[in-house]
């Protein structure tokens, strides 16, 4: 709570006067991440994906496509497990195994890290010090179908285009999520991106900051 409240060693907004960052957690997912990548490609937008290591191992071709198309790829643990229940050894293992899985697909050093649910423990600052820890300025509950249908587009429209880090989810297989939710998220995101294309909004991938 102290880390998040005081922004100790974490980033919740970017330094940009006319830009924002789209970030996606919990993937890759063979169905929805591919659709999302198609959408981002259509609009020429680069995003940041915080990926789950065991899903990277199962879907390396998706990670390779992300990398080839210029997106940033960061760590979201090897399993979608909260840092609250991890010992120092297990937390380090979650980080190292995920970094290794990503590197095997991209041949690039991993720079960014976002812990699942934004949970930290007292060991996180030490064990994650070689990464840039990224949180968010806006989160939308898009892991639920009804939230996507009823509120997501309106919530997206109210976000600032100046330095915001938006958190969305391209996989609905985690605890409490609806499996079909990413499909509805992508539908709403398409409308949002079209509106902002007309406005000339700049979307930034974190590695380009």
mmCIF file with all atom_site columns, C-alpha atoms in Angstrom:
data_model
loop_
_atom_site.group_PDB
_atom_site.id
_atom_site.type_symbol
_atom_site.label_atom_id
_atom_site.label_alt_id
_atom_site.label_comp_id
_atom_site.label_asym_id
_atom_site.label_entity_id
_atom_site.label_seq_id
_atom_site.pdbx_PDB_ins_code
_atom_site.Cartn_x
_atom_site.Cartn_y
_atom_site.Cartn_z
_atom_site.occupancy
_atom_site.B_iso_or_equiv
_atom_site.pdbx_formal_charge
_atom_site.auth_seq_id
_atom_site.auth_comp_id
_atom_site.auth_asym_id
_atom_site.auth_atom_id
_atom_site.pdbx_PDB_model_num
ATOM 1   C CA . UNK A 1 1   ? 0.000   0.000   0.000   1.00 0.00 ? 1   UNK A CA 1
ATOM 2   C CA . UNK A 1 2   ? 2.862   2.379   0.822   1.00 0.00 ? 2   UNK A CA 1
ATOM 3   C CA . UNK A 1 3   ? 4.592   1.670   -2.489  1.00 0.00 ? 3   UNK A CA 1
ATOM 4   C CA . UNK A 1 4   ? 1.434   2.388   -4.474  1.00 0.00 ? 4   UNK A CA 1
ATOM 5   C CA . UNK A 1 5   ? 0.275   5.380   -2.440  1.00 0.00 ? 5   UNK A CA 1
ATOM 6   C CA . UNK A 1 6   ? 3.643   7.129   -2.584  1.00 0.00 ? 6   UNK A CA 1
ATOM 7   C CA . UNK A 1 7   ? 4.666   5.873   -6.054  1.00 0.00 ? 7   UNK A CA 1
ATOM 8   C CA . UNK A 1 8   ? 7.906   4.512   -4.615  1.00 0.00 ? 8   UNK A CA 1
ATOM 9   C CA . UNK A 1 9   ? 9.932   3.224   -7.565  1.00 0.00 ? 9   UNK A CA 1
ATOM 10  C CA . UNK A 1 10  ? 6.878   2.799   -9.774  1.00 0.00 ? 10  UNK A CA 1
ATOM 11  C CA . UNK A 1 11  ? 5.408   4.646   -12.755 1.00 0.00 ? 11  UNK A CA 1
ATOM 12  C CA . UNK A 1 12  ? 1.704   5.466   -12.926 1.00 0.00 ? 12  UNK A CA 1
ATOM 13  C CA . UNK A 1 13  ? 1.823   8.138   -15.639 1.00 0.00 ? 13  UNK A CA 1
ATOM 14  C CA . UNK A 1 14  ? 4.199   8.972   -18.464 1.00 0.00 ? 14  UNK A CA 1
ATOM 15  C CA . UNK A 1 15  ? 5.841   12.289  -19.205 1.00 0.00 ? 15  UNK A CA 1
ATOM 16  C CA . UNK A 1 16  ? 4.035   13.262  -22.337 1.00 0.00 ? 16  UNK A CA 1
ATOM 17  C CA . UNK A 1 17  ? 2.159   16.430  -23.212 1.00 0.00 ? 17  UNK A CA 1
ATOM 18  C CA . UNK A 1 18  ? 0.247   14.840  -26.051 1.00 0.00 ? 18  UNK A CA 1
ATOM 19  C CA . UNK A 1 19  ? 0.275   11.092  -25.782 1.00 0.00 ? 19  UNK A CA 1
ATOM 20  C CA . UNK A 1 20  ? -0.918  8.096   -23.850 1.00 0.00 ? 20  UNK A CA 1
ATOM 21  C CA . UNK A 1 21  ? 0.042   4.449   -23.452 1.00 0.00 ? 21  UNK A CA 1
ATOM 22  C CA . UNK A 1 22  ? -2.177  1.431   -24.052 1.00 0.00 ? 22  UNK A CA 1
ATOM 23  C CA . UNK A 1 23  ? -1.148  -1.535  -21.918 1.00 0.00 ? 23  UNK A CA 1
ATOM 24  C CA . UNK A 1 24  ? -2.597  -5.046  -21.846 1.00 0.00 ? 24  UNK A CA 1
ATOM 25  C CA . UNK A 1 25  ? -2.271  -7.682  -19.119 1.00 0.00 ? 25  UNK A CA 1
ATOM 26  C CA . UNK A 1 26  ? -2.726  -11.452 -18.720 1.00 0.00 ? 26  UNK A CA 1
ATOM 27  C CA . UNK A 1 27  ? -1.995  -12.707 -22.253 1.00 0.00 ? 27  UNK A CA 1
ATOM 28  C CA . UNK A 1 28  ? -1.047  -13.930 -24.653 1.00 0.00 ? 28  UNK A CA 1
ATOM 29  C CA . UNK A 1 29  ? -4.304  -15.573 -25.659 1.00 0.00 ? 29  UNK A CA 1
ATOM 30  C CA . UNK A 1 30  ? -4.414  -17.415 -29.010 1.00 0.00 ? 30  UNK A CA 1
ATOM 31  C CA . UNK A 1 31  ? -7.784  -15.929 -29.979 1.00 0.00 ? 31  UNK A CA 1
ATOM 32  C CA . UNK A 1 32  ? -8.020  -12.479 -28.453 1.00 0.00 ? 32  UNK A CA 1
ATOM 33  C CA . UNK A 1 33  ? -4.407  -11.335 -28.522 1.00 0.00 ? 33  UNK A CA 1
ATOM 34  C CA . UNK A 1 34  ? -4.218  -12.063 -32.228 1.00 0.00 ? 34  UNK A CA 1
ATOM 35  C CA . UNK A 1 35  ? -7.416  -10.060 -32.854 1.00 0.00 ? 35  UNK A CA 1
ATOM 36  C CA . UNK A 1 36  ? -6.027  -7.243  -30.747 1.00 0.00 ? 36  UNK A CA 1
ATOM 37  C CA . UNK A 1 37  ? -2.763  -7.230  -32.681 1.00 0.00 ? 37  UNK A CA 1
ATOM 38  C CA . UNK A 1 38  ? -4.735  -7.058  -35.928 1.00 0.00 ? 38  UNK A CA 1
ATOM 39  C CA . UNK A 1 39  ? -6.664  -4.056  -34.587 1.00 0.00 ? 39  UNK A CA 1
ATOM 40  C CA . UNK A 1 40  ? -3.545  -2.230  -33.425 1.00 0.00 ? 40  UNK A CA 1
ATOM 41  C CA . UNK A 1 41  ? -1.882  -2.897  -36.780 1.00 0.00 ? 41  UNK A CA 1
ATOM 42  C CA . UNK A 1 42  ? -4.891  -1.488  -38.631 1.00 0.00 ? 42  UNK A CA 1
ATOM 43  C CA . UNK A 1 43  ? -4.522  1.781   -36.701 1.00 0.00 ? 43  UNK A CA 1
ATOM 44  C CA . UNK A 1 44  ? -0.721  1.874   -36.687 1.00 0.00 ? 44  UNK A CA 1
ATOM 45  C CA . UNK A 1 45  ? -0.603  1.856   -32.880 1.00 0.00 ? 45  UNK A CA 1
ATOM 46  C CA . UNK A 1 46  ? 2.152   0.374   -30.734 1.00 0.00 ? 46  UNK A CA 1
ATOM 47  C CA . UNK A 1 47  ? 1.171   -0.882  -27.272 1.00 0.00 ? 47  UNK A CA 1
ATOM 48  C CA . UNK A 1 48  ? 2.736   -2.581  -24.259 1.00 0.00 ? 48  UNK A CA 1
ATOM 49  C CA . UNK A 1 49  ? 1.882   -6.144  -23.233 1.00 0.00 ? 49  UNK A CA 1
ATOM 50  C CA . UNK A 1 50  ? 2.566   -7.518  -19.753 1.00 0.00 ? 50  UNK A CA 1
ATOM 51  C CA . UNK A 1 51  ? 2.586   -11.247 -20.396 1.00 0.00 ? 51  UNK A CA 1
ATOM 52  C CA . UNK A 1 52  ? 2.269   -14.382 -18.286 1.00 0.00 ? 52  UNK A CA 1
ATOM 53  C CA . UNK A 1 53  ? 5.328   -16.585 -18.720 1.00 0.00 ? 53  UNK A CA 1
ATOM 54  C CA . UNK A 1 54  ? 3.647   -19.970 -18.992 1.00 0.00 ? 54  UNK A CA 1
ATOM 55  C CA . UNK A 1 55  ? 1.380   -18.560 -21.715 1.00 0.00 ? 55  UNK A CA 1
ATOM 56  C CA . UNK A 1 56  ? 4.450   -17.222 -23.499 1.00 0.00 ? 56  UNK A CA 1
ATOM 57  C CA . UNK A 1 57  ? 5.875   -20.754 -23.506 1.00 0.00 ? 57  UNK A CA 1
ATOM 58  C CA . UNK A 1 58  ? 2.609   -22.052 -25.000 1.00 0.00 ? 58  UNK A CA 1
ATOM 59  C CA . UNK A 1 59  ? 2.273   -19.272 -27.588 1.00 0.00 ? 59  UNK A CA 1
ATOM 60  C CA . UNK A 1 60  ? 5.754   -18.144 -28.646 1.00 0.00 ? 60  UNK A CA 1
ATOM 61  C CA . UNK A 1 61  ? 4.581   -17.197 -32.136 1.00 0.00 ? 61  UNK A CA 1
ATOM 62  C CA . UNK A 1 62  ? 2.329   -14.499 -30.653 1.00 0.00 ? 62  UNK A CA 1
ATOM 63  C CA . UNK A 1 63  ? 5.211   -12.980 -28.698 1.00 0.00 ? 63  UNK A CA 1
ATOM 64  C CA . UNK A 1 64  ? 7.370   -13.025 -31.815 1.00 0.00 ? 64  UNK A CA 1
ATOM 65  C CA . UNK A 1 65  ? 4.652   -11.203 -33.732 1.00 0.00 ? 65  UNK A CA 1
ATOM 66  C CA . UNK A 1 66  ? 4.323   -8.592  -30.942 1.00 0.00 ? 66  UNK A CA 1
ATOM 67  C CA . UNK A 1 67  ? 8.047   -7.982  -31.096 1.00 0.00 ? 67  UNK A CA 1
ATOM 68  C CA . UNK A 1 68  ? 8.207   -7.854  -34.891 1.00 0.00 ? 68  UNK A CA 1
ATOM 69  C CA . UNK A 1 69  ? 5.370   -5.318  -34.998 1.00 0.00 ? 69  UNK A CA 1
ATOM 70  C CA . UNK A 1 70  ? 7.097   -2.992  -32.561 1.00 0.00 ? 70  UNK A CA 1
ATOM 71  C CA . UNK A 1 71  ? 5.179   -3.542  -29.345 1.00 0.00 ? 71  UNK A CA 1
ATOM 72  C CA . UNK A 1 72  ? 6.805   -3.534  -25.911 1.00 0.00 ? 72  UNK A CA 1
ATOM 73  C CA . UNK A 1 73  ? 6.705   -6.779  -23.902 1.00 0.00 ? 73  UNK A CA 1
ATOM 74  C CA . UNK A 1 74  ? 7.009   -6.853  -20.125 1.00 0.00 ? 74  UNK A CA 1
ATOM 75  C CA . UNK A 1 75  ? 6.782   -9.312  -17.239 1.00 0.00 ? 75  UNK A CA 1
ATOM 76  C CA . UNK A 1 76  ? 3.504   -10.213 -15.499 1.00 0.00 ? 76  UNK A CA 1
ATOM 77  C CA . UNK A 1 77  ? 4.851   -13.276 -13.579 1.00 0.00 ? 77  UNK A CA 1
ATOM 78  C CA . UNK A 1 78  ? 5.252   -16.803 -14.910 1.00 0.00 ? 78  UNK A CA 1
ATOM 79  C CA . UNK A 1 79  ? 1.913   -17.769 -13.372 1.00 0.00 ? 79  UNK A CA 1
ATOM 80  C CA . UNK A 1 80  ? -0.805  -15.234 -12.615 1.00 0.00 ? 80  UNK A CA 1
ATOM 81  C CA . UNK A 1 81  ? -0.116  -15.301 -8.890  1.00 0.00 ? 81  UNK A CA 1
ATOM 82  C CA . UNK A 1 82  ? -0.142  -12.471 -6.374  1.00 0.00 ? 82  UNK A CA 1
ATOM 83  C CA . UNK A 1 83  ? 3.133   -11.289 -4.887  1.00 0.00 ? 83  UNK A CA 1
ATOM 84  C CA . UNK A 1 84  ? 1.373   -11.376 -1.516  1.00 0.00 ? 84  UNK A CA 1
ATOM 85  C CA . UNK A 1 85  ? 1.758   -15.162 -1.376  1.00 0.00 ? 85  UNK A CA 1
ATOM 86  C CA . UNK A 1 86  ? 5.289   -15.388 -2.779  1.00 0.00 ? 86  UNK A CA 1
ATOM 87  C CA . UNK A 1 87  ? 8.492   -15.858 -0.814  1.00 0.00 ? 87  UNK A CA 1
ATOM 88  C CA . UNK A 1 88  ? 11.625  -14.049 -2.055  1.00 0.00 ? 88  UNK A CA 1
ATOM 89  C CA . UNK A 1 89  ? 12.813  -17.211 -3.810  1.00 0.00 ? 89  UNK A CA 1
ATOM 90  C CA . UNK A 1 90  ? 9.485   -17.769 -5.532  1.00 0.00 ? 90  UNK A CA 1
ATOM 91  C CA . UNK A 1 91  ? 9.107   -14.129 -6.546  1.00 0.00 ? 91  UNK A CA 1
ATOM 92  C CA . UNK A 1 92  ? 12.575  -14.124 -8.093  1.00 0.00 ? 92  UNK A CA 1
ATOM 93  C CA . UNK A 1 93  ? 11.701  -17.326 -9.930  1.00 0.00 ? 93  UNK A CA 1
ATOM 94  C CA . UNK A 1 94  ? 8.503   -15.785 -11.321 1.00 0.00 ? 94  UNK A CA 1
ATOM 95  C CA . UNK A 1 95  ? 10.498  -12.851 -12.664 1.00 0.00 ? 95  UNK A CA 1
ATOM 96  C CA . UNK A 1 96  ? 13.458  -14.805 -14.008 1.00 0.00 ? 96  UNK A CA 1
ATOM 97  C CA . UNK A 1 97  ? 11.395  -17.509 -15.705 1.00 0.00 ? 97  UNK A CA 1
ATOM 98  C CA . UNK A 1 98  ? 9.190   -14.968 -17.451 1.00 0.00 ? 98  UNK A CA 1
ATOM 99  C CA . UNK A 1 99  ? 12.124  -12.825 -18.559 1.00 0.00 ? 99  UNK A CA 1
ATOM 100 C CA . UNK A 1 100 ? 13.803  -15.924 -19.973 1.00 0.00 ? 100 UNK A CA 1
ATOM 101 C CA . UNK A 1 101 ? 10.657  -16.990 -21.845 1.00 0.00 ? 101 UNK A CA 1
ATOM 102 C CA . UNK A 1 102 ? 10.280  -13.529 -23.406 1.00 0.00 ? 102 UNK A CA 1
ATOM 103 C CA . UNK A 1 103 ? 13.979  -13.304 -24.297 1.00 0.00 ? 103 UNK A CA 1
ATOM 104 C CA . UNK A 1 104 ? 13.832  -16.656 -26.073 1.00 0.00 ? 104 UNK A CA 1
ATOM 105 C CA . UNK A 1 105 ? 11.196  -15.162 -28.397 1.00 0.00 ? 105 UNK A CA 1
ATOM 106 C CA . UNK A 1 106 ? 12.645  -11.680 -28.894 1.00 0.00 ? 106 UNK A CA 1
ATOM 107 C CA . UNK A 1 107 ? 16.389  -11.911 -28.181 1.00 0.00 ? 107 UNK A CA 1
ATOM 108 C CA . UNK A 1 108 ? 16.005  -8.663  -26.259 1.00 0.00 ? 108 UNK A CA 1
ATOM 109 C CA . UNK A 1 109 ? 16.470  -7.818  -22.597 1.00 0.00 ? 109 UNK A CA 1
ATOM 110 C CA . UNK A 1 110 ? 13.202  -7.329  -20.718 1.00 0.00 ? 110 UNK A CA 1
ATOM 111 C CA . UNK A 1 111 ? 12.892  -3.863  -19.207 1.00 0.00 ? 111 UNK A CA 1
ATOM 112 C CA . UNK A 1 112 ? 9.372   -3.542  -17.794 1.00 0.00 ? 112 UNK A CA 1
ATOM 113 C CA . UNK A 1 113 ? 7.439   -5.334  -15.041 1.00 0.00 ? 113 UNK A CA 1
ATOM 114 C CA . UNK A 1 114 ? 3.889   -5.130  -13.719 1.00 0.00 ? 114 UNK A CA 1
ATOM 115 C CA . UNK A 1 115 ? 2.908   -7.497  -10.881 1.00 0.00 ? 115 UNK A CA 1
ATOM 116 C CA . UNK A 1 116 ? -0.473  -9.239  -11.148 1.00 0.00 ? 116 UNK A CA 1
ATOM 117 C CA . UNK A 1 117 ? -3.265  -7.188  -9.557  1.00 0.00 ? 117 UNK A CA 1
ATOM 118 C CA . UNK A 1 118 ? -0.619  -4.551  -8.816  1.00 0.00 ? 118 UNK A CA 1
ATOM 119 C CA . UNK A 1 119 ? 0.324   -6.449  -5.667  1.00 0.00 ? 119 UNK A CA 1
ATOM 120 C CA . UNK A 1 120 ? 3.711   -5.908  -4.034  1.00 0.00 ? 120 UNK A CA 1
ATOM 121 C CA . UNK A 1 121 ? 5.399   -7.495  -1.049  1.00 0.00 ? 121 UNK A CA 1
ATOM 122 C CA . UNK A 1 122 ? 8.309   -6.219  1.032   1.00 0.00 ? 122 UNK A CA 1
ATOM 123 C CA . UNK A 1 123 ? 10.800  -8.007  -1.227  1.00 0.00 ? 123 UNK A CA 1
ATOM 124 C CA . UNK A 1 124 ? 9.488   -6.552  -4.511  1.00 0.00 ? 124 UNK A CA 1
ATOM 125 C CA . UNK A 1 125 ? 11.585  -3.345  -4.570  1.00 0.00 ? 125 UNK A CA 1
ATOM 126 C CA . UNK A 1 126 ? 14.813  -5.322  -4.163  1.00 0.00 ? 126 UNK A CA 1
ATOM 127 C CA . UNK A 1 127 ? 14.032  -8.226  -6.473  1.00 0.00 ? 127 UNK A CA 1
ATOM 128 C CA . UNK A 1 128 ? 12.556  -6.079  -9.249  1.00 0.00 ? 128 UNK A CA 1
ATOM 129 C CA . UNK A 1 129 ? 15.124  -3.269  -9.125  1.00 0.00 ? 129 UNK A CA 1
ATOM 130 C CA . UNK A 1 130 ? 16.562  -4.122  -12.559 1.00 0.00 ? 130 UNK A CA 1
ATOM 131 C CA . UNK A 1 131 ? 13.149  -3.515  -14.133 1.00 0.00 ? 131 UNK A CA 1
ATOM 132 C CA . UNK A 1 132 ? 11.002  -0.423  -14.562 1.00 0.00 ? 132 UNK A CA 1
ATOM 133 C CA . UNK A 1 133 ? 7.830   -1.147  -12.600 1.00 0.00 ? 133 UNK A CA 1
ATOM 134 C CA . UNK A 1 134 ? 4.760   0.131   -14.445 1.00 0.00 ? 134 UNK A CA 1
ATOM 135 C CA . UNK A 1 135 ? 1.345   0.557   -12.871 1.00 0.00 ? 135 UNK A CA 1
ATOM 136 C CA . UNK A 1 136 ? -1.503  2.543   -14.438 1.00 0.00 ? 136 UNK A CA 1
ATOM 137 C CA . UNK A 1 137 ? -3.451  5.773   -14.292 1.00 0.00 ? 137 UNK A CA 1
ATOM 138 C CA . UNK A 1 138 ? -6.745  4.210   -15.428 1.00 0.00 ? 138 UNK A CA 1
ATOM 139 C CA . UNK A 1 139 ? -8.241  0.739   -14.926 1.00 0.00 ? 139 UNK A CA 1
ATOM 140 C CA . UNK A 1 140 ? -11.686 -0.221  -16.183 1.00 0.00 ? 140 UNK A CA 1
ATOM 141 C CA . UNK A 1 141 ? -12.810 -3.634  -14.902 1.00 0.00 ? 141 UNK A CA 1
ATOM 142 C CA . UNK A 1 142 ? -12.817 -4.898  -18.480 1.00 0.00 ? 142 UNK A CA 1
ATOM 143 C CA . UNK A 1 143 ? -12.320 -8.490  -17.309 1.00 0.00 ? 143 UNK A CA 1
ATOM 144 C CA . UNK A 1 144 ? -16.139 -8.628  -16.928 1.00 0.00 ? 144 UNK A CA 1
ATOM 145 C CA . UNK A 1 145 ? -18.448 -8.888  -19.950 1.00 0.00 ? 145 UNK A CA 1
ATOM 146 C CA . UNK A 1 146 ? -21.146 -6.637  -18.498 1.00 0.00 ? 146 UNK A CA 1
ATOM 147 C CA . UNK A 1 147 ? -18.603 -3.958  -17.640 1.00 0.00 ? 147 UNK A CA 1
ATOM 148 C CA . UNK A 1 148 ? -17.354 -3.994  -21.230 1.00 0.00 ? 148 UNK A CA 1
ATOM 149 C CA . UNK A 1 149 ? -20.865 -3.795  -22.647 1.00 0.00 ? 149 UNK A CA 1
ATOM 150 C CA . UNK A 1 150 ? -22.229 -1.114  -20.344 1.00 0.00 ? 150 UNK A CA 1
ATOM 151 C CA . UNK A 1 151 ? -19.407 1.168   -19.217 1.00 0.00 ? 151 UNK A CA 1
ATOM 152 C CA . UNK A 1 152 ? -16.075 0.589   -20.921 1.00 0.00 ? 152 UNK A CA 1
ATOM 153 C CA . UNK A 1 153 ? -16.430 2.913   -23.895 1.00 0.00 ? 153 UNK A CA 1
ATOM 154 C CA . UNK A 1 154 ? -17.714 5.786   -21.762 1.00 0.00 ? 154 UNK A CA 1
ATOM 155 C CA . UNK A 1 155 ? -14.867 5.265   -19.283 1.00 0.00 ? 155 UNK A CA 1
ATOM 156 C CA . UNK A 1 156 ? -12.276 5.214   -22.038 1.00 0.00 ? 156 UNK A CA 1
ATOM 157 C CA . UNK A 1 157 ? -13.675 8.462   -23.415 1.00 0.00 ? 157 UNK A CA 1
ATOM 158 C CA . UNK A 1 158 ? -13.167 10.215  -20.071 1.00 0.00 ? 158 UNK A CA 1
ATOM 159 C CA . UNK A 1 159 ? -9.443  9.422   -19.810 1.00 0.00 ? 159 UNK A CA 1
ATOM 160 C CA . UNK A 1 160 ? -6.836  12.084  -20.376 1.00 0.00 ? 160 UNK A CA 1
ATOM 161 C CA . UNK A 1 161 ? -4.735  11.910  -23.527 1.00 0.00 ? 161 UNK A CA 1
ATOM 162 C CA . UNK A 1 162 ? -1.807  13.544  -21.716 1.00 0.00 ? 162 UNK A CA 1
ATOM 163 C CA . UNK A 1 163 ? 0.396   10.974  -20.039 1.00 0.00 ? 163 UNK A CA 1
ATOM 164 C CA . UNK A 1 164 ? -2.212  8.377   -19.143 1.00 0.00 ? 164 UNK A CA 1
ATOM 165 C CA . UNK A 1 165 ? -1.362  4.678   -18.869 1.00 0.00 ? 165 UNK A CA 1
ATOM 166 C CA . UNK A 1 166 ? -4.498  2.691   -19.649 1.00 0.00 ? 166 UNK A CA 1
ATOM 167 C CA . UNK A 1 167 ? -4.813  -0.886  -18.370 1.00 0.00 ? 167 UNK A CA 1
ATOM 168 C CA . UNK A 1 168 ? -6.876  -3.382  -20.364 1.00 0.00 ? 168 UNK A CA 1
ATOM 169 C CA . UNK A 1 169 ? -6.850  -7.193  -20.562 1.00 0.00 ? 169 UNK A CA 1
ATOM 170 C CA . UNK A 1 170 ? -6.396  -9.428  -23.609 1.00 0.00 ? 170 UNK A CA 1
ATOM 171 C CA . UNK A 1 171 ? -7.110  -12.693 -21.780 1.00 0.00 ? 171 UNK A CA 1
ATOM 172 C CA . UNK A 1 172 ? -10.048 -13.650 -19.560 1.00 0.00 ? 172 UNK A CA 1
ATOM 173 C CA . UNK A 1 173 ? -8.650  -16.806 -17.994 1.00 0.00 ? 173 UNK A CA 1
ATOM 174 C CA . UNK A 1 174 ? -7.604  -15.425 -14.612 1.00 0.00 ? 174 UNK A CA 1
ATOM 175 C CA . UNK A 1 175 ? -9.469  -15.673 -11.312 1.00 0.00 ? 175 UNK A CA 1
ATOM 176 C CA . UNK A 1 176 ? -12.672 -13.636 -11.385 1.00 0.00 ? 176 UNK A CA 1
ATOM 177 C CA . UNK A 1 177 ? -12.544 -12.863 -15.109 1.00 0.00 ? 177 UNK A CA 1
ATOM 178 C CA . UNK A 1 178 ? -15.032 -13.767 -17.837 1.00 0.00 ? 178 UNK A CA 1
ATOM 179 C CA . UNK A 1 179 ? -13.437 -15.738 -20.667 1.00 0.00 ? 179 UNK A CA 1
ATOM 180 C CA . UNK A 1 180 ? -15.363 -13.846 -23.340 1.00 0.00 ? 180 UNK A CA 1
ATOM 181 C CA . UNK A 1 181 ? -14.652 -10.376 -21.920 1.00 0.00 ? 181 UNK A CA 1
ATOM 182 C CA . UNK A 1 182 ? -11.629 -9.587  -24.137 1.00 0.00 ? 182 UNK A CA 1
ATOM 183 C CA . UNK A 1 183 ? -13.786 -9.931  -27.235 1.00 0.00 ? 183 UNK A CA 1
ATOM 184 C CA . UNK A 1 184 ? -16.109 -7.198  -26.007 1.00 0.00 ? 184 UNK A CA 1
ATOM 185 C CA . UNK A 1 185 ? -13.143 -5.093  -24.886 1.00 0.00 ? 185 UNK A CA 1
ATOM 186 C CA . UNK A 1 186 ? -11.735 -5.219  -28.416 1.00 0.00 ? 186 UNK A CA 1
ATOM 187 C CA . UNK A 1 187 ? -15.082 -4.111  -29.866 1.00 0.00 ? 187 UNK A CA 1
ATOM 188 C CA . UNK A 1 188 ? -15.169 -1.047  -27.591 1.00 0.00 ? 188 UNK A CA 1
ATOM 189 C CA . UNK A 1 189 ? -11.487 -0.323  -28.145 1.00 0.00 ? 189 UNK A CA 1
ATOM 190 C CA . UNK A 1 190 ? -12.020 -0.276  -31.899 1.00 0.00 ? 190 UNK A CA 1
ATOM 191 C CA . UNK A 1 191 ? -14.596 2.505   -31.557 1.00 0.00 ? 191 UNK A CA 1
ATOM 192 C CA . UNK A 1 192 ? -12.321 4.406   -29.175 1.00 0.00 ? 192 UNK A CA 1
ATOM 193 C CA . UNK A 1 193 ? -9.314  4.153   -31.487 1.00 0.00 ? 193 UNK A CA 1
ATOM 194 C CA . UNK A 1 194 ? -11.313 5.316   -34.477 1.00 0.00 ? 194 UNK A CA 1
ATOM 195 C CA . UNK A 1 195 ? -12.475 8.362   -32.535 1.00 0.00 ? 195 UNK A CA 1
ATOM 196 C CA . UNK A 1 196 ? -8.933  9.193   -31.470 1.00 0.00 ? 196 UNK A CA 1
ATOM 197 C CA . UNK A 1 197 ? -7.528  8.625   -34.936 1.00 0.00 ? 197 UNK A CA 1
ATOM 198 C CA . UNK A 1 198 ? -9.810  11.424  -36.087 1.00 0.00 ? 198 UNK A CA 1
ATOM 199 C CA . UNK A 1 199 ? -8.573  13.604  -33.194 1.00 0.00 ? 199 UNK A CA 1
ATOM 200 C CA . UNK A 1 200 ? -4.911  12.877  -33.918 1.00 0.00 ? 200 UNK A CA 1
ATOM 201 C CA . UNK A 1 201 ? -4.139  11.413  -30.481 1.00 0.00 ? 201 UNK A CA 1
ATOM 202 C CA . UNK A 1 202 ? -0.660  9.942   -30.128 1.00 0.00 ? 202 UNK A CA 1
ATOM 203 C CA . UNK A 1 203 ? -0.304  6.477   -28.597 1.00 0.00 ? 203 UNK A CA 1
ATOM 204 C CA . UNK A 1 204 ? 3.091   5.597   -27.150 1.00 0.00 ? 204 UNK A CA 1
ATOM 205 C CA . UNK A 1 205 ? 4.722   2.268   -26.435 1.00 0.00 ? 205 UNK A CA 1
ATOM 206 C CA . UNK A 1 206 ? 6.750   2.371   -23.227 1.00 0.00 ? 206 UNK A CA 1
ATOM 207 C CA . UNK A 1 207 ? 10.073  1.417   -24.806 1.00 0.00 ? 207 UNK A CA 1
ATOM 208 C CA . UNK A 1 208 ? 9.909   4.545   -26.968 1.00 0.00 ? 208 UNK A CA 1
ATOM 209 C CA . UNK A 1 209 ? 9.787   6.949   -24.018 1.00 0.00 ? 209 UNK A CA 1
#
